[in-house]
Short mmCIF file of C-alpha atoms in Angstrom, two decimals:
data_model
loop_
_atom_site.label_atom_id
_atom_site.label_comp_id
_atom_site.label_asym_id
_atom_site.label_seq_id
_atom_site.Cartn_x
_atom_site.Cartn_y
_atom_site.Cartn_z
CA UNK A 8 -0.13 -0.10 0.06
CA UNK A 9 1.51 3.29 -1.00
CA UNK A 10 1.91 6.34 1.71
CA UNK A 11 -0.71 8.23 -0.09
CA UNK A 12 -3.28 5.74 0.90
CA UNK A 13 -2.17 5.57 4.26
CA UNK A 14 -2.08 9.44 4.97
CA UNK A 15 -5.36 10.35 2.96
CA UNK A 16 -8.11 8.52 4.87
CA UNK A 17 -11.42 8.81 3.41
CA UNK A 18 -13.85 10.89 5.27
CA UNK A 19 -17.18 9.57 5.37
CA UNK A 20 -19.64 12.11 3.66
CA UNK A 21 -22.93 12.84 5.54
CA UNK A 22 -22.18 10.37 8.44
CA UNK A 23 -23.97 12.09 11.04
CA UNK A 24 -27.31 13.01 9.40
CA UNK A 25 -27.47 9.50 7.95
CA UNK A 26 -26.95 7.71 11.37
CA UNK A 27 -29.49 10.29 12.75
CA UNK A 28 -32.09 9.40 9.95
CA UNK A 29 -31.60 5.63 10.33
CA UNK A 30 -31.54 5.56 14.14
CA UNK A 31 -32.16 3.50 16.28
CA UNK A 32 -29.58 1.13 14.52
CA UNK A 33 -29.75 -2.64 15.15
CA UNK A 34 -29.55 -5.94 13.41
CA UNK A 35 -27.53 -6.88 10.17
CA UNK A 36 -26.71 -4.15 7.88
CA UNK A 37 -24.89 -4.13 4.37
CA UNK A 38 -22.56 -1.49 3.63
CA UNK A 39 -22.45 -1.57 -0.22
CA UNK A 40 -19.63 0.61 -0.66
CA UNK A 41 -17.06 -0.22 1.91
CA UNK A 42 -14.04 1.87 0.95
CA UNK A 43 -12.44 3.05 3.92
CA UNK A 44 -14.57 1.39 6.53
CA UNK A 45 -16.28 4.58 7.72
CA UNK A 46 -19.94 3.87 7.45
CA UNK A 47 -19.35 0.39 8.53
CA UNK A 48 -17.64 1.43 11.97
CA UNK A 49 -20.22 4.30 12.43
CA UNK A 50 -23.11 1.76 12.07
CA UNK A 51 -21.42 -0.68 14.55
CA UNK A 52 -20.99 2.17 16.81
CA UNK A 53 -24.60 2.99 16.71
CA UNK A 54 -25.84 -0.21 17.46
CA UNK A 55 -25.57 -2.66 14.48
CA UNK A 56 -25.07 -6.39 15.49
CA UNK A 57 -23.33 -6.88 12.41
CA UNK A 58 -22.24 -5.14 9.01
CA UNK A 59 -21.44 -7.11 5.83
CA UNK A 60 -19.04 -4.81 4.11
CA UNK A 61 -19.21 -5.09 0.13
CA UNK A 62 -16.40 -3.64 -2.15
CA UNK A 63 -15.16 -4.28 -5.62
CA UNK A 64 -11.90 -2.63 -5.10
CA UNK A 65 -9.35 -5.05 -3.40
CA UNK A 66 -7.42 -2.24 -1.90
CA UNK A 67 -10.54 -1.47 0.52
CA UNK A 68 -9.93 -4.80 2.39
CA UNK A 69 -6.03 -4.53 2.09
CA UNK A 70 -6.40 -1.05 3.80
CA UNK A 71 -8.95 -2.41 6.49
CA UNK A 72 -6.42 -5.16 7.55
CA UNK A 73 -4.86 -3.24 10.55
CA UNK A 74 -8.20 -2.67 12.27
CA UNK A 75 -10.93 -4.92 10.88
CA UNK A 76 -9.97 -7.72 13.32
CA UNK A 77 -10.70 -5.47 16.26
CA UNK A 78 -14.39 -6.15 15.40
CA UNK A 79 -14.50 -9.74 15.21
CA UNK A 80 -17.25 -11.36 13.61
CA UNK A 81 -19.32 -8.29 13.59
CA UNK A 82 -17.85 -7.42 10.08
CA UNK A 83 -18.05 -9.89 7.36
CA UNK A 84 -16.19 -8.55 4.21
CA UNK A 85 -17.36 -9.52 0.66
CA UNK A 86 -15.15 -8.98 -2.77
CA UNK A 87 -18.18 -7.92 -4.94
CA UNK A 88 -20.46 -5.56 -6.48
CA UNK A 89 -23.34 -4.10 -4.76
CA UNK A 90 -25.76 -4.71 -7.49
CA UNK A 91 -25.85 -8.28 -6.22
CA UNK A 92 -25.96 -7.26 -2.67
CA UNK A 93 -28.84 -9.67 -2.44
CA UNK A 94 -26.63 -12.55 -2.99
CA UNK A 95 -24.51 -11.72 0.09
CA UNK A 96 -27.34 -11.00 2.50
CA UNK A 97 -31.04 -11.45 3.30
CA UNK A 98 -33.67 -10.13 5.45
CA UNK A 99 -31.28 -7.22 6.12
CA UNK A 100 -32.13 -4.55 8.68
CA UNK A 101 -30.61 -1.81 6.45
CA UNK A 102 -28.42 -0.97 3.29
CA UNK A 103 -25.87 1.85 2.98
CA UNK A 104 -24.53 3.04 -0.37
CA UNK A 105 -22.02 5.70 -0.81
CA UNK A 106 -21.74 6.37 -4.68
CA UNK A 107 -18.77 8.70 -4.34
CA UNK A 108 -15.14 7.97 -5.55
CA UNK A 109 -13.19 7.60 -2.31
CA UNK A 110 -9.97 9.63 -1.64
CA UNK A 111 -8.05 6.61 -1.37
CA UNK A 112 -8.73 5.99 -5.12
CA UNK A 113 -8.32 9.41 -6.12
CA UNK A 114 -4.95 10.08 -4.16
CA UNK A 115 -3.27 7.10 -5.77
CA UNK A 116 -1.79 8.15 -9.11
CA UNK A 117 -1.25 4.48 -10.32
CA UNK A 118 -5.23 4.03 -9.99
CA UNK A 119 -5.77 6.57 -13.00
CA UNK A 120 -8.72 8.41 -11.38
CA UNK A 121 -7.28 11.86 -11.28
CA UNK A 122 -6.57 14.57 -13.70
CA UNK A 123 -4.19 16.20 -10.96
CA UNK A 124 -1.68 13.44 -10.74
CA UNK A 125 0.15 11.63 -13.74
CA UNK A 126 -0.66 7.93 -13.83
CA UNK A 127 -1.61 5.23 -16.00
CA UNK A 128 -5.07 5.84 -17.48
CA UNK A 129 -6.91 3.18 -15.82
CA UNK A 130 -9.96 4.17 -13.47
CA UNK A 131 -11.19 0.56 -13.01
CA UNK A 132 -12.66 0.21 -9.32
CA UNK A 133 -12.29 -3.61 -9.51
CA UNK A 134 -8.68 -3.41 -11.06
CA UNK A 135 -9.77 -5.83 -13.93
CA UNK A 136 -11.38 -5.62 -17.33
CA UNK A 137 -11.11 -2.84 -19.90
CA UNK A 138 -9.51 0.38 -18.74
CA UNK A 139 -10.06 3.99 -19.43
CA UNK A 140 -6.98 3.74 -22.06
CA UNK A 141 -8.64 0.84 -23.65
CA UNK A 142 -11.92 2.77 -24.01
CA UNK A 143 -10.16 5.87 -25.25
CA UNK A 144 -8.07 4.20 -27.61
CA UNK A 145 -10.85 1.70 -28.79
CA UNK A 146 -14.17 3.44 -28.83
CA UNK A 147 -15.08 5.24 -32.05
CA UNK A 148 -15.56 9.15 -32.18
CA UNK A 149 -19.42 8.81 -31.80
CA UNK A 150 -19.12 6.48 -29.09
CA UNK A 151 -16.75 8.43 -27.07
CA UNK A 152 -18.82 11.60 -27.68
CA UNK A 153 -21.89 9.77 -26.36
CA UNK A 154 -20.29 8.62 -23.29
CA UNK A 155 -18.58 12.33 -22.44
CA UNK A 156 -22.03 13.96 -23.13
CA UNK A 157 -24.27 11.50 -21.31
CA UNK A 158 -22.31 10.50 -18.49
CA UNK A 159 -20.34 13.88 -17.86
CA UNK A 160 -23.10 16.21 -18.94
CA UNK A 161 -20.39 17.84 -21.00
CA UNK A 162 -21.64 20.13 -23.90
CA UNK A 163 -17.96 19.82 -25.76
CA UNK A 164 -18.32 16.37 -26.12
CA UNK A 165 -17.83 16.08 -29.81
CA UNK A 166 -15.04 18.28 -29.83
CA UNK A 167 -13.36 16.37 -26.86
CA UNK A 168 -13.92 13.13 -28.53
CA UNK A 169 -12.39 14.12 -31.77
CA UNK A 170 -9.27 15.57 -30.18
CA UNK A 171 -8.86 12.37 -28.32
CA UNK A 172 -8.99 10.23 -31.43
CA UNK A 173 -6.61 12.46 -33.25
CA UNK A 174 -4.20 11.91 -30.17
CA UNK A 175 -4.36 8.06 -30.03
CA UNK A 176 -2.71 6.21 -28.40
CA UNK A 177 -3.47 7.76 -24.94
CA UNK A 178 -1.91 6.15 -21.93
CA UNK A 179 -1.90 8.63 -18.94
CA UNK A 180 -4.17 10.70 -17.05
CA UNK A 181 -2.14 14.11 -17.63
CA UNK A 182 -2.14 13.14 -21.38
CA UNK A 183 -5.71 12.96 -21.40
CA UNK A 184 -6.30 16.10 -19.21
CA UNK A 185 -4.07 18.16 -21.40
CA UNK A 186 -6.26 17.18 -24.57
CA UNK A 187 -9.35 18.10 -22.63
CA UNK A 188 -7.65 21.44 -21.63
CA UNK A 189 -7.07 22.34 -25.07
CA UNK A 190 -10.70 21.84 -26.13
CA UNK A 191 -12.23 24.20 -23.47
CA UNK A 192 -11.68 27.63 -22.10
CA UNK A 193 -9.25 28.03 -19.09
CA UNK A 194 -11.17 27.52 -15.87
CA UNK A 195 -11.80 30.88 -13.95
CA UNK A 196 -11.17 31.05 -10.18
CA UNK A 197 -13.63 28.89 -8.31
CA UNK A 198 -14.32 26.84 -11.31
CA UNK A 199 -13.75 23.07 -11.78
CA UNK A 200 -11.03 21.78 -13.70
CA UNK A 201 -12.08 21.69 -17.48
CA UNK A 202 -11.19 17.69 -17.21
CA UNK A 203 -13.68 16.98 -14.44
CA UNK A 204 -16.90 16.10 -16.72
CA UNK A 205 -14.85 13.89 -19.13
CA UNK A 206 -12.88 12.03 -16.39
CA UNK A 207 -16.38 11.52 -14.62
CA UNK A 208 -17.74 10.20 -17.71
CA UNK A 209 -15.02 7.72 -18.57
CA UNK A 210 -14.80 6.42 -15.02
CA UNK A 211 -18.80 5.76 -14.72
CA UNK A 212 -18.49 4.18 -18.32
CA UNK A 213 -15.50 1.88 -17.32
CA UNK A 214 -17.19 1.02 -14.08
CA UNK A 215 -20.97 0.73 -15.38
CA UNK A 216 -21.74 2.91 -12.48
CA UNK A 217 -25.42 3.98 -13.60
CA UNK A 218 -25.98 0.09 -14.37
CA UNK A 219 -24.64 -0.89 -11.30
CA UNK A 220 -26.99 1.75 -9.34
CA UNK A 221 -29.82 0.60 -11.02
CA UNK A 222 -29.48 -2.95 -10.33
CA UNK A 223 -28.31 -2.18 -6.70
CA UNK A 224 -31.39 -0.31 -5.85
CA UNK A 225 -33.62 -3.35 -7.18
CA UNK A 226 -31.39 -5.94 -5.31
CA UNK A 227 -31.70 -3.67 -1.84
CA UNK A 228 -35.27 -4.12 -2.37
CA UNK A 229 -34.90 -7.73 -2.50
CA UNK A 230 -32.59 -8.10 0.38
CA UNK A 231 -34.31 -5.91 2.99
CA UNK A 232 -36.85 -7.27 5.30
CA UNK A 233 -40.06 -5.30 6.32
CA UNK A 234 -39.05 -2.02 8.05
CA UNK A 235 -35.35 -2.40 6.94
CA UNK A 236 -34.13 0.79 5.75
CA UNK A 237 -32.24 2.03 2.80
CA UNK A 238 -29.45 5.13 2.75
CA UNK A 239 -28.13 6.06 -0.45
CA UNK A 240 -25.75 9.17 -0.53
CA UNK A 241 -25.17 10.69 -4.13
CA UNK A 242 -22.90 13.21 -5.39
CA UNK A 243 -24.39 14.44 -8.85
CA UNK A 244 -27.58 15.02 -10.44
CA UNK A 245 -27.97 11.91 -12.34
CA UNK A 246 -27.59 9.67 -9.50
CA UNK A 247 -29.81 11.58 -7.46
CA UNK A 248 -32.33 11.50 -10.38
CA UNK A 249 -32.20 7.68 -10.41
CA UNK A 250 -32.49 7.24 -6.86
CA UNK A 251 -35.33 9.53 -6.42
CA UNK A 252 -37.16 8.30 -9.36
CA UNK A 253 -36.84 4.84 -7.92
CA UNK A 254 -38.19 5.60 -4.55
CA UNK A 255 -40.89 7.50 -6.16
CA UNK A 256 -41.90 4.71 -8.72
CA UNK A 257 -41.63 2.00 -6.24
CA UNK A 258 -43.70 3.88 -3.24
CA UNK A 259 -46.44 4.43 -5.49
CA UNK A 260 -45.74 8.35 -5.35
CA UNK A 261 -45.04 9.62 -8.65
CA UNK A 262 -46.80 13.30 -8.12
CA UNK A 263 -43.30 15.05 -8.02
CA UNK A 264 -41.76 13.02 -10.92
CA UNK A 265 -40.38 14.73 -14.05
CA UNK A 266 -43.49 15.48 -16.08
CA UNK A 267 -41.51 14.35 -19.26
CA UNK A 268 -40.52 11.01 -18.06
CA UNK A 269 -42.42 7.94 -19.13
CA UNK A 270 -45.50 7.36 -17.38
CA UNK A 271 -44.91 4.68 -14.54
CA UNK A 272 -47.59 2.29 -13.62
CA UNK A 273 -48.89 2.69 -10.04
CA UNK A 274 -47.66 -0.18 -7.82
CA UNK A 275 -48.26 -1.58 -4.41
CA UNK A 276 -45.84 0.52 -2.22
CA UNK A 277 -42.67 -1.31 -1.65
CA UNK A 278 -41.06 1.75 0.20
CA UNK A 279 -42.19 4.49 2.78
CA UNK A 280 -40.43 7.71 2.43
CA UNK A 281 -40.67 10.00 5.34
CA UNK A 282 -38.48 12.73 4.11
CA UNK A 283 -39.35 13.57 0.66
CA UNK A 284 -36.52 16.25 0.47
CA UNK A 285 -32.82 15.04 0.02
CA UNK A 286 -30.76 15.86 3.04
CA UNK A 287 -27.62 17.94 2.41
CA UNK A 288 -24.57 18.70 4.44
CA UNK A 289 -24.81 21.38 7.20
CA UNK A 290 -22.44 24.32 7.55
CA UNK A 291 -19.97 22.35 10.16
CA UNK A 292 -19.51 19.43 7.62
CA UNK A 293 -19.07 21.78 4.66
CA UNK A 294 -16.25 23.50 6.79
CA UNK A 295 -14.87 20.19 7.91
CA UNK A 296 -14.87 18.46 4.25
CA UNK A 297 -15.43 20.50 1.18
CA UNK A 298 -16.04 17.37 -0.92
CA UNK A 299 -19.52 17.06 0.59
CA UNK A 300 -20.62 20.08 -1.01
CA UNK A 301 -22.69 18.30 -3.66
CA UNK A 302 -23.54 15.11 -1.73
CA UNK A 303 -27.35 14.23 -1.07
CA UNK A 304 -28.86 11.60 1.16
CA UNK A 305 -32.15 10.04 0.60
CA UNK A 306 -33.71 7.37 3.05
CA UNK A 307 -36.61 4.84 2.82
CA UNK A 308 -37.92 2.17 4.78
CA UNK A 309 -39.10 -1.35 3.23
CA UNK A 310 -42.42 -2.44 3.41
CA UNK A 311 -44.01 -5.95 2.91
CA UNK A 312 -44.84 -5.47 -0.40
CA UNK A 313 -43.06 -8.05 -3.08
CA UNK A 314 -40.01 -6.84 -4.76
CA UNK A 315 -40.21 -6.07 -8.43
CA UNK A 316 -38.04 -5.15 -11.43
CA UNK A 317 -38.14 -1.76 -12.78
CA UNK A 318 -36.77 -0.39 -16.16
CA UNK A 319 -33.69 1.68 -15.54
CA UNK A 320 -34.92 3.95 -18.52
CA UNK A 321 -37.95 4.62 -16.26
CA UNK A 322 -35.27 6.20 -13.71
CA UNK A 323 -33.68 8.52 -15.90
CA UNK A 324 -30.49 6.41 -16.38
CA UNK A 325 -28.53 7.73 -19.38
CA UNK A 326 -28.81 5.24 -22.20
CA UNK A 327 -26.26 5.38 -25.16
CA UNK A 328 -27.43 4.99 -28.69
CA UNK A 329 -27.31 1.43 -30.15
CA UNK A 330 -24.95 1.26 -32.99
CA UNK A 331 -26.86 1.48 -36.11
CA UNK A 332 -29.42 3.62 -34.79
CA UNK A 333 -30.36 7.00 -33.47
#
């Protein structure tokens, strides 16, 4: 493990309001994004009997090796994806998902997530399968433009995709960041780095993050027992929209849904939502952890209605065009 990973602990975002929203905490919980173990330890401290910690990044459990034994059998770790969380636990009292990229990943240049540190253009959370470099060097220009626009909400996606194709082969993060910077105006003070949206888009595509989220929400519905709680922390508008629409659709309440979205058939409520509005960071958290500024927390309680599948398209999940079609 690198020194950067040891010195840059991941700060759990919205941990205080999350614990307050799901209290009293008891029984068996599943932390679908174990990361540095912040949520897991907070749940155990709040009263959980056991937490099943799931992560697809092998580094997460490597970093936990020096403290996890202190909890004995109160923590069970699973190397896997949260889209399959119902295979790792059943009749759960709670599920927590933190959809942000942890600082332990961003701080390691060799993982290729950051446009501020030079490293291989990787971005794979599981450290296997096709990398961001494979995507940049192998996808055609139109597909790259779609990914950057849909997953990064980048308006200059076509210009950036064209520049990427012209610069192939790409192998490093700073090489890609420089290409994107050359396609966009220089950032003004206070604005995000020009490469932010492109790096986000590629990371989401490489790790199938939106597909994982849609499947993970449905898996949580299958895994939670009646009265069990789901808490999801999101970091940008697409993720929050997907979580919000899922809970609206499966709680039988679509009154506040986007009026342009496809009409969703009314169902027997599988969730009870006590707070319709997402919970954001307070002034104390913003001062302690600026990373929390875009975070939103949504919490829902499982009913005894049967679990059902939902079409990801109904959640506002960005969908790439199929080849040969529009």
